[in-house]
PDB file of C-alpha atoms in Angstrom:
ATOM      1  CA  MET A  40      18.449 -17.896 -31.244  1.00 54.00           C
ATOM      2  CA  ASP A  41      18.488 -16.549 -27.690  1.00 63.00           C
ATOM      3  CA  PHE A  42      18.278 -12.777 -28.240  1.00 71.00           C
ATOM      4  CA  LYS A  43      18.628 -12.173 -24.503  1.00 75.00           C
ATOM      5  CA  LYS A  44      22.183 -13.517 -24.579  1.00 74.00           C
ATOM      6  CA  ILE A  45      23.009 -11.072 -27.377  1.00 78.00           C
ATOM      7  CA  LEU A  46      21.091  -8.091 -26.046  1.00 86.00           C
ATOM      8  CA  THR A  47      22.383  -8.278 -22.445  1.00 87.00           C
ATOM      9  CA  PRO A  48      26.099  -7.743 -23.216  1.00 84.00           C
ATOM     10  CA  ILE A  49      25.269  -5.044 -25.781  1.00 87.00           C
ATOM     11  CA  LEU A  50      23.203  -3.147 -23.218  1.00 90.00           C
ATOM     12  CA  SER A  51      25.966  -3.494 -20.611  1.00 91.00           C
ATOM     13  CA  ILE A  52      28.518  -2.043 -23.058  1.00 89.00           C
ATOM     14  CA  LEU A  53      26.204   0.853 -23.903  1.00 91.00           C
ATOM     15  CA  ALA A  54      25.653   1.502 -20.189  1.00 94.00           C
ATOM     16  CA  PHE A  55      29.430   1.542 -19.640  1.00 93.00           C
ATOM     17  CA  LEU A  56      29.932   4.038 -22.483  1.00 92.00           C
ATOM     18  CA  ALA A  57      27.114   6.229 -21.166  1.00 94.00           C
ATOM     19  CA  LEU A  58      28.661   6.223 -17.677  1.00 95.00           C
ATOM     20  CA  TRP A  59      32.066   7.076 -19.141  1.00 93.00           C
ATOM     21  CA  GLU A  60      30.559   9.979 -21.116  1.00 93.00           C
ATOM     22  CA  PHE A  61      28.714  11.204 -18.023  1.00 95.00           C
ATOM     23  CA  ILE A  62      31.830  11.159 -15.812  1.00 94.00           C
ATOM     24  CA  VAL A  63      33.834  13.161 -18.368  1.00 92.00           C
ATOM     25  CA  TRP A  64      30.964  15.656 -18.788  1.00 93.00           C
ATOM     26  CA  VAL A  65      30.395  16.123 -15.031  1.00 93.00           C
ATOM     27  CA  ASN A  66      34.078  16.784 -14.381  1.00 92.00           C
ATOM     28  CA  GLY A  67      34.441  19.037 -17.423  1.00 90.00           C
ATOM     29  CA  TRP A  68      37.568  17.214 -18.571  1.00 88.00           C
ATOM     30  CA  PRO A  69      38.944  18.308 -21.961  1.00 87.00           C
ATOM     31  CA  ASN A  70      39.912  15.523 -24.371  1.00 82.00           C
ATOM     32  CA  TYR A  71      43.616  16.043 -23.639  1.00 81.00           C
ATOM     33  CA  VAL A  72      42.932  14.930 -20.070  1.00 82.00           C
ATOM     34  CA  MET A  73      40.294  12.257 -20.613  1.00 87.00           C
ATOM     35  CA  ALA A  74      38.699  11.531 -23.966  1.00 89.00           C
ATOM     36  CA  SER A  75      35.001  10.658 -23.939  1.00 90.00           C
ATOM     37  CA  PRO A  76      33.220   8.119 -26.161  1.00 92.00           C
ATOM     38  CA  SER A  77      31.849  10.960 -28.285  1.00 92.00           C
ATOM     39  CA  ASP A  78      35.454  11.969 -29.114  1.00 91.00           C
ATOM     40  CA  LEU A  79      36.323   8.580 -30.570  1.00 93.00           C
ATOM     41  CA  PRO A  80      34.346   8.434 -33.860  1.00 93.00           C
ATOM     42  CA  ALA A  81      36.400  11.318 -35.274  1.00 92.00           C
ATOM     43  CA  ALA A  82      39.606   9.377 -34.544  1.00 93.00           C
ATOM     44  CA  TYR A  83      38.257   6.235 -36.204  1.00 94.00           C
ATOM     45  CA  ILE A  84      37.184   8.222 -39.292  1.00 94.00           C
ATOM     46  CA  ARG A  85      40.505  10.042 -39.550  1.00 93.00           C
ATOM     47  CA  TYR A  86      42.717   6.987 -39.064  1.00 93.00           C
ATOM     48  CA  TRP A  87      40.437   4.220 -40.378  1.00 93.00           C
ATOM     49  CA  GLN A  88      43.074   2.779 -42.697  1.00 93.00           C
ATOM     50  CA  LEU A  89      45.623   2.569 -39.896  1.00 92.00           C
ATOM     51  CA  PHE A  90      43.057   0.933 -37.637  1.00 95.00           C
ATOM     52  CA  LEU A  91      42.287  -1.726 -40.236  1.00 94.00           C
ATOM     53  CA  ILE A  92      45.950  -2.500 -40.945  1.00 93.00           C
ATOM     54  CA  ASP A  93      47.140  -2.386 -37.328  1.00 93.00           C
ATOM     55  CA  SER A  94      44.147  -4.321 -35.988  1.00 94.00           C
ATOM     56  CA  TRP A  95      44.935  -7.136 -38.392  1.00 94.00           C
ATOM     57  CA  GLN A  96      48.627  -7.036 -37.407  1.00 93.00           C
ATOM     58  CA  THR A  97      47.736  -7.297 -33.731  1.00 94.00           C
ATOM     59  CA  LEU A  98      45.057  -9.957 -34.242  1.00 94.00           C
ATOM     60  CA  TRP A  99      47.046 -12.432 -36.308  1.00 95.00           C
ATOM     61  CA  ARG A 100      50.085 -12.245 -34.027  1.00 94.00           C
ATOM     62  CA  THR A 101      47.889 -12.760 -30.985  1.00 95.00           C
ATOM     63  CA  VAL A 102      46.118 -15.741 -32.548  1.00 95.00           C
ATOM     64  CA  ALA A 103      49.468 -17.246 -33.624  1.00 96.00           C
ATOM     65  CA  GLY A 104      50.899 -16.874 -30.117  1.00 95.00           C
ATOM     66  CA  LEU A 105      47.739 -18.310 -28.599  1.00 95.00           C
ATOM     67  CA  ALA A 106      47.839 -21.291 -30.965  1.00 95.00           C
ATOM     68  CA  LEU A 107      51.416 -22.029 -29.894  1.00 95.00           C
ATOM     69  CA  ALA A 108      50.358 -21.662 -26.264  1.00 95.00           C
ATOM     70  CA  ILE A 109      47.571 -24.213 -26.767  1.00 94.00           C
ATOM     71  CA  VAL A 110      49.921 -26.769 -28.331  1.00 94.00           C
ATOM     72  CA  PHE A 111      52.798 -26.286 -25.878  1.00 94.00           C
ATOM     73  CA  GLY A 112      50.573 -25.784 -22.824  1.00 92.00           C
ATOM     74  CA  THR A 113      48.581 -28.927 -23.584  1.00 89.00           C
ATOM     75  CA  PHE A 114      51.761 -30.962 -24.102  1.00 90.00           C
ATOM     76  CA  LEU A 115      53.323 -29.630 -20.899  1.00 91.00           C
ATOM     77  CA  GLY A 116      50.079 -30.278 -19.013  1.00 88.00           C
ATOM     78  CA  MET A 117      50.092 -33.868 -20.273  1.00 83.00           C
ATOM     79  CA  VAL A 118      53.660 -34.360 -19.055  1.00 88.00           C
ATOM     80  CA  MET A 119      52.851 -32.964 -15.609  1.00 88.00           C
ATOM     81  CA  GLY A 120      49.515 -34.757 -15.397  1.00 82.00           C
ATOM     82  CA  PHE A 121      50.910 -38.185 -16.163  1.00 78.00           C
ATOM     83  CA  SER A 122      54.105 -37.868 -14.107  1.00 83.00           C
ATOM     84  CA  LYS A 123      54.239 -36.721 -10.499  1.00 85.00           C
ATOM     85  CA  THR A 124      58.023 -36.370 -10.783  1.00 89.00           C
ATOM     86  CA  ALA A 125      57.677 -34.068 -13.778  1.00 87.00           C
ATOM     87  CA  ARG A 126      54.959 -32.117 -11.972  1.00 87.00           C
ATOM     88  CA  ASP A 127      57.125 -31.603  -8.887  1.00 89.00           C
ATOM     89  CA  ALA A 128      60.079 -30.581 -11.054  1.00 90.00           C
ATOM     90  CA  LEU A 129      58.270 -28.248 -13.464  1.00 88.00           C
ATOM     91  CA  TYR A 130      55.749 -26.465 -11.246  1.00 87.00           C
ATOM     92  CA  PRO A 131      58.322 -24.294  -9.393  1.00 89.00           C
ATOM     93  CA  LEU A 132      59.930 -23.345 -12.703  1.00 90.00           C
ATOM     94  CA  LEU A 133      56.603 -22.448 -14.270  1.00 89.00           C
ATOM     95  CA  VAL A 134      55.451 -20.427 -11.285  1.00 89.00           C
ATOM     96  CA  GLY A 135      58.776 -18.592 -11.114  1.00 91.00           C
ATOM     97  CA  PHE A 136      58.722 -17.842 -14.850  1.00 87.00           C
ATOM     98  CA  ASN A 137      55.122 -16.662 -14.691  1.00 86.00           C
ATOM     99  CA  ALA A 138      55.973 -14.317 -11.808  1.00 88.00           C
ATOM    100  CA  ILE A 139      58.557 -12.437 -13.898  1.00 87.00           C
ATOM    101  CA  PRO A 140      57.089  -9.162 -15.260  1.00 85.00           C
ATOM    102  CA  LYS A 141      56.945  -9.768 -18.996  1.00 82.00           C
ATOM    103  CA  ALA A 142      57.689  -6.112 -19.752  1.00 82.00           C
ATOM    104  CA  THR A 143      61.230  -6.792 -18.529  1.00 84.00           C
ATOM    105  CA  VAL A 144      61.588  -9.648 -21.016  1.00 85.00           C
ATOM    106  CA  VAL A 145      60.739  -7.568 -24.100  1.00 81.00           C
ATOM    107  CA  PRO A 146      64.142  -5.789 -24.318  1.00 81.00           C
ATOM    108  CA  VAL A 147      65.902  -9.142 -23.945  1.00 82.00           C
ATOM    109  CA  LEU A 148      63.902 -10.625 -26.831  1.00 82.00           C
ATOM    110  CA  ALA A 149      64.548  -7.519 -28.915  1.00 76.00           C
ATOM    111  CA  LEU A 150      68.306  -7.993 -28.442  1.00 77.00           C
ATOM    112  CA  LEU A 151      68.236 -11.751 -29.034  1.00 77.00           C
ATOM    113  CA  PHE A 152      66.155 -11.514 -32.211  1.00 78.00           C
ATOM    114  CA  ILE A 153      67.048  -8.120 -33.662  1.00 73.00           C
ATOM    115  CA  GLY A 154      64.736  -7.086 -36.470  1.00 73.00           C
ATOM    116  CA  ALA A 155      62.438 -10.106 -36.077  1.00 78.00           C
ATOM    117  CA  HIS A 156      59.482  -8.046 -34.850  1.00 81.00           C
ATOM    118  CA  ASP A 157      56.774 -10.505 -35.866  1.00 86.00           C
ATOM    119  CA  PHE A 158      58.617 -13.374 -34.213  1.00 89.00           C
ATOM    120  CA  ASN A 159      59.209 -11.381 -31.016  1.00 88.00           C
ATOM    121  CA  THR A 160      55.547 -10.389 -30.820  1.00 90.00           C
ATOM    122  CA  VAL A 161      54.211 -13.916 -31.365  1.00 92.00           C
ATOM    123  CA  LEU A 162      56.759 -15.284 -28.915  1.00 92.00           C
ATOM    124  CA  MET A 163      55.698 -12.854 -26.186  1.00 91.00           C
ATOM    125  CA  ALA A 164      52.003 -13.619 -26.762  1.00 93.00           C
ATOM    126  CA  PHE A 165      52.877 -17.298 -26.397  1.00 94.00           C
ATOM    127  CA  MET A 166      55.062 -16.847 -23.309  1.00 92.00           C
ATOM    128  CA  ILE A 167      52.459 -14.900 -21.393  1.00 92.00           C
ATOM    129  CA  SER A 168      49.475 -17.134 -22.232  1.00 92.00           C
ATOM    130  CA  PHE A 169      50.558 -20.788 -22.035  1.00 93.00           C
ATOM    131  CA  PHE A 170      50.740 -20.998 -18.223  1.00 91.00           C
ATOM    132  CA  PRO A 171      46.965 -21.221 -17.471  1.00 91.00           C
ATOM    133  CA  ILE A 172      46.534 -23.879 -20.154  1.00 92.00           C
ATOM    134  CA  ALA A 173      49.388 -26.017 -18.870  1.00 91.00           C
ATOM    135  CA  VAL A 174      48.131 -25.814 -15.287  1.00 89.00           C
ATOM    136  CA  SER A 175      44.508 -26.627 -16.170  1.00 87.00           C
ATOM    137  CA  VAL A 176      45.454 -29.662 -18.264  1.00 85.00           C
ATOM    138  CA  GLY A 177      47.972 -30.831 -15.654  1.00 85.00           C
ATOM    139  CA  ILE A 178      45.459 -30.601 -12.819  1.00 82.00           C
ATOM    140  CA  GLY A 179      42.753 -32.274 -14.890  1.00 78.00           C
ATOM    141  CA  LEU A 180      44.986 -35.220 -15.688  1.00 76.00           C
ATOM    142  CA  SER A 181      46.439 -35.564 -12.204  1.00 77.00           C
ATOM    143  CA  THR A 182      42.920 -35.837 -10.739  1.00 75.00           C
ATOM    144  CA  LEU A 183      41.809 -38.444 -13.288  1.00 69.00           C
ATOM    145  CA  GLU A 184      40.342 -41.522 -11.607  1.00 68.00           C
ATOM    146  CA  PRO A 185      43.152 -44.139 -11.465  1.00 68.00           C
ATOM    147  CA  GLU A 186      40.841 -47.023 -12.386  1.00 68.00           C
ATOM    148  CA  TYR A 187      40.376 -45.539 -15.863  1.00 66.00           C
ATOM    149  CA  ARG A 188      44.099 -45.441 -16.412  1.00 66.00           C
ATOM    150  CA  ASP A 189      44.564 -48.981 -15.050  1.00 68.00           C
ATOM    151  CA  ILE A 190      41.854 -50.490 -17.258  1.00 67.00           C
ATOM    152  CA  LEU A 191      42.981 -48.777 -20.437  1.00 67.00           C
ATOM    153  CA  GLY A 192      46.626 -49.417 -19.590  1.00 68.00           C
ATOM    154  CA  ALA A 193      45.887 -53.126 -19.120  1.00 71.00           C
ATOM    155  CA  LEU A 194      44.248 -53.131 -22.558  1.00 66.00           C
ATOM    156  CA  GLY A 195      47.457 -51.779 -24.064  1.00 71.00           C
ATOM    157  CA  ALA A 196      46.347 -48.177 -24.549  1.00 70.00           C
ATOM    158  CA  SER A 197      49.120 -45.606 -24.764  1.00 71.00           C
ATOM    159  CA  LYS A 198      49.171 -42.536 -22.540  1.00 68.00           C
ATOM    160  CA  PHE A 199      48.175 -40.421 -25.517  1.00 71.00           C
ATOM    161  CA  THR A 200      45.146 -42.676 -26.133  1.00 75.00           C
ATOM    162  CA  ILE A 201      44.169 -42.425 -22.467  1.00 70.00           C
ATOM    163  CA  PHE A 202      44.465 -38.666 -22.739  1.00 68.00           C
ATOM    164  CA  ARG A 203      42.400 -38.468 -25.940  1.00 72.00           C
ATOM    165  CA  LYS A 204      39.647 -40.893 -24.924  1.00 72.00           C
ATOM    166  CA  ILE A 205      39.225 -40.213 -21.198  1.00 74.00           C
ATOM    167  CA  ALA A 206      41.295 -37.323 -19.871  1.00 71.00           C
ATOM    168  CA  LEU A 207      40.624 -34.808 -22.656  1.00 72.00           C
ATOM    169  CA  PRO A 208      36.810 -34.920 -22.399  1.00 77.00           C
ATOM    170  CA  LYS A 209      37.095 -34.704 -18.616  1.00 77.00           C
ATOM    171  CA  THR A 210      39.409 -31.687 -18.693  1.00 81.00           C
ATOM    172  CA  LEU A 211      37.678 -29.779 -21.525  1.00 83.00           C
ATOM    173  CA  PRO A 212      35.628 -27.473 -19.243  1.00 83.00           C
ATOM    174  CA  GLU A 213      38.752 -26.493 -17.285  1.00 83.00           C
ATOM    175  CA  PHE A 214      40.736 -26.199 -20.511  1.00 87.00           C
ATOM    176  CA  PHE A 215      38.288 -23.757 -22.075  1.00 90.00           C
ATOM    177  CA  GLY A 216      38.100 -21.807 -18.828  1.00 88.00           C
ATOM    178  CA  ALA A 217      41.886 -21.414 -18.941  1.00 90.00           C
ATOM    179  CA  LEU A 218      41.757 -20.584 -22.648  1.00 92.00           C
ATOM    180  CA  LYS A 219      39.411 -17.664 -21.974  1.00 92.00           C
ATOM    181  CA  VAL A 220      42.012 -16.284 -19.563  1.00 91.00           C
ATOM    182  CA  SER A 221      44.836 -16.940 -22.024  1.00 93.00           C
ATOM    183  CA  VAL A 222      43.051 -14.947 -24.748  1.00 93.00           C
ATOM    184  CA  THR A 223      43.316 -11.729 -22.757  1.00 90.00           C
ATOM    185  CA  LEU A 224      46.870 -12.519 -21.652  1.00 91.00           C
ATOM    186  CA  ALA A 225      47.941 -13.094 -25.259  1.00 92.00           C
ATOM    187  CA  PHE A 226      46.710  -9.618 -26.207  1.00 91.00           C
ATOM    188  CA  ILE A 227      48.705  -8.166 -23.314  1.00 90.00           C
ATOM    189  CA  GLY A 228      51.846  -9.902 -24.575  1.00 89.00           C
ATOM    190  CA  THR A 229      51.299  -8.717 -28.138  1.00 91.00           C
ATOM    191  CA  ASN A 230      50.789  -5.109 -27.122  1.00 90.00           C
ATOM    192  CA  LEU A 231      53.777  -5.087 -24.787  1.00 87.00           C
ATOM    193  CA  VAL A 232      56.076  -5.736 -27.727  1.00 89.00           C
ATOM    194  CA  GLU A 233      54.180  -3.393 -30.046  1.00 88.00           C
ATOM    195  CA  ILE A 234      54.506  -0.525 -27.561  1.00 86.00           C
ATOM    196  CA  ILE A 235      58.021  -1.127 -26.234  1.00 82.00           C
ATOM    197  CA  SER A 236      59.744  -2.259 -29.438  1.00 74.00           C
ATOM    198  CA  PRO A 237      61.374   0.618 -31.357  1.00 62.00           C
ATOM    199  CA  HIS A 238      60.079  -0.867 -34.613  1.00 65.00           C
ATOM    200  CA  GLY A 239      56.648  -1.784 -33.309  1.00 67.00           C
ATOM    201  CA  LYS A 240      53.648  -2.392 -35.501  1.00 81.00           C
ATOM    202  CA  GLY A 241      50.010  -2.971 -34.715  1.00 90.00           C
ATOM    203  CA  LEU A 242      47.603  -1.233 -32.366  1.00 92.00           C
ATOM    204  CA  GLY A 243      50.238  -0.925 -29.646  1.00 91.00           C
ATOM    205  CA  ALA A 244      52.430   1.132 -31.973  1.00 90.00           C
ATOM    206  CA  LEU A 245      49.409   3.225 -32.956  1.00 92.00           C
ATOM    207  CA  PHE A 246      48.724   3.889 -29.266  1.00 92.00           C
ATOM    208  CA  LEU A 247      52.331   4.961 -28.763  1.00 90.00           C
ATOM    209  CA  SER A 248      52.040   7.286 -31.755  1.00 89.00           C
ATOM    210  CA  GLY A 249      48.985   8.924 -30.181  1.00 90.00           C
ATOM    211  CA  GLN A 250      50.822   9.285 -26.892  1.00 88.00           C
ATOM    212  CA  THR A 251      53.868  10.849 -28.570  1.00 87.00           C
ATOM    213  CA  ASN A 252      51.691  13.366 -30.402  1.00 88.00           C
ATOM    214  CA  GLY A 253      49.386  14.077 -27.471  1.00 86.00           C
ATOM    215  CA  ASP A 254      46.402  12.727 -29.436  1.00 89.00           C
ATOM    216  CA  TYR A 255      44.314  11.408 -26.528  1.00 90.00           C
ATOM    217  CA  PRO A 256      41.200  10.576 -28.590  1.00 92.00           C
ATOM    218  CA  LEU A 257      43.406   8.356 -30.771  1.00 93.00           C
ATOM    219  CA  MET A 258      44.877   6.666 -27.688  1.00 93.00           C
ATOM    220  CA  PHE A 259      41.457   5.883 -26.231  1.00 93.00           C
ATOM    221  CA  ALA A 260      40.193   4.804 -29.660  1.00 94.00           C
ATOM    222  CA  VAL A 261      43.044   2.268 -29.763  1.00 94.00           C
ATOM    223  CA  LEU A 262      42.110   0.985 -26.300  1.00 93.00           C
ATOM    224  CA  ILE A 263      38.507   0.460 -27.388  1.00 93.00           C
ATOM    225  CA  ALA A 264      39.690  -1.293 -30.560  1.00 94.00           C
ATOM    226  CA  LEU A 265      41.832  -3.612 -28.434  1.00 93.00           C
ATOM    227  CA  ALA A 266      38.870  -4.302 -26.176  1.00 92.00           C
ATOM    228  CA  PHE A 267      36.738  -5.112 -29.231  1.00 92.00           C
ATOM    229  CA  LEU A 268      39.326  -7.566 -30.583  1.00 93.00           C
ATOM    230  CA  GLY A 269      39.599  -9.176 -27.149  1.00 92.00           C
ATOM    231  CA  ILE A 270      35.823  -9.607 -26.955  1.00 91.00           C
ATOM    232  CA  LEU A 271      35.761 -10.987 -30.496  1.00 92.00           C
ATOM    233  CA  LEU A 272      38.400 -13.612 -29.734  1.00 93.00           C
ATOM    234  CA  TYR A 273      36.805 -14.421 -26.366  1.00 92.00           C
ATOM    235  CA  TYR A 274      33.470 -15.211 -27.981  1.00 90.00           C
ATOM    236  CA  ALA A 275      35.239 -17.299 -30.617  1.00 92.00           C
ATOM    237  CA  VAL A 276      36.517 -19.427 -27.721  1.00 91.00           C
ATOM    238  CA  VAL A 277      32.988 -19.496 -26.246  1.00 89.00           C
ATOM    239  CA  ALA A 278      31.659 -20.782 -29.582  1.00 89.00           C
ATOM    240  CA  LEU A 279      34.284 -23.536 -29.637  1.00 89.00           C
ATOM    241  CA  GLU A 280      33.451 -24.385 -26.034  1.00 88.00           C
ATOM    242  CA  LYS A 281      29.788 -24.854 -26.934  1.00 87.00           C
ATOM    243  CA  ILE A 282      30.774 -27.195 -29.768  1.00 86.00           C
ATOM    244  CA  PHE A 283      33.259 -29.348 -27.874  1.00 81.00           C
ATOM    245  CA  ALA A 284      32.212 -28.988 -24.236  1.00 76.00           C
ATOM    246  CA  GLY A 285      28.616 -27.786 -24.373  1.00 71.00           C
ATOM    247  CA  TRP A 286      27.552 -30.850 -22.394  1.00 65.00           C
ATOM    248  CA  ALA A 287      29.286 -29.434 -19.305  1.00 62.00           C
ATOM    249  CA  GLU A 288      27.230 -26.239 -19.213  1.00 65.00           C
ATOM    250  CA  ARG A 289      24.792 -26.012 -16.316  1.00 57.00           C
ATOM    251  CA  GLN A 290      21.899 -23.596 -16.293  1.00 56.00           C
ATOM    252  CA  PRO A 291      21.725 -21.461 -13.110  1.00 51.00           C
ATOM    253  CA  GLY A 292      18.808 -22.032 -10.767  1.00 49.00           C
TER     254      GLY A 292
END
């Protein structure tokens, strides 16, 4: 086990927390202006049950939305990668959709699917995170060497077989790079609905509760919890990348 890879990020997080604590202390900010890291343990102890329940609510919805984004984004990327016509037709639509602020979409979803909070949350996590996956797969396939396609096509291989045998291994590094971006985007989508929805659940709703009650330590504790979940899911993707695309990793120097 490479302890340096574990120790380095831990030390960087500790340095960040120390800097945060120092800035609050130097400026003499009370916790109703800017909570410091030393203010957060009390919030976690007081609301530990809510943190456990709401963290799970946020995590499973985010993972569900991300899973849908992987399936749909990969399929859409295949369509665009194998067909120039489809790529020319879909790219403007995708770019235009991705440019729309997703916060403006939340009220529309809430009206379309009244009371379906879980569905709305998963749907928003999906909508905000599939774009990088679709683009990475589409670009990877569109730049695939044509001789591979011609040879396999002449042997009777279907487009799906060409994708699975040749294109998928080639595009895996780009795919996992896009997936790391999509992880953070999925959390943004989940929390948008949790905060904006009148019947929100999860860490976003807990943050809103802290804001309503002026409990700034609770609000910052929620932000740190969200960051922790994001890091956890990010490193889960890193672990999968090492399993399926570890051959593409190059050591610096």
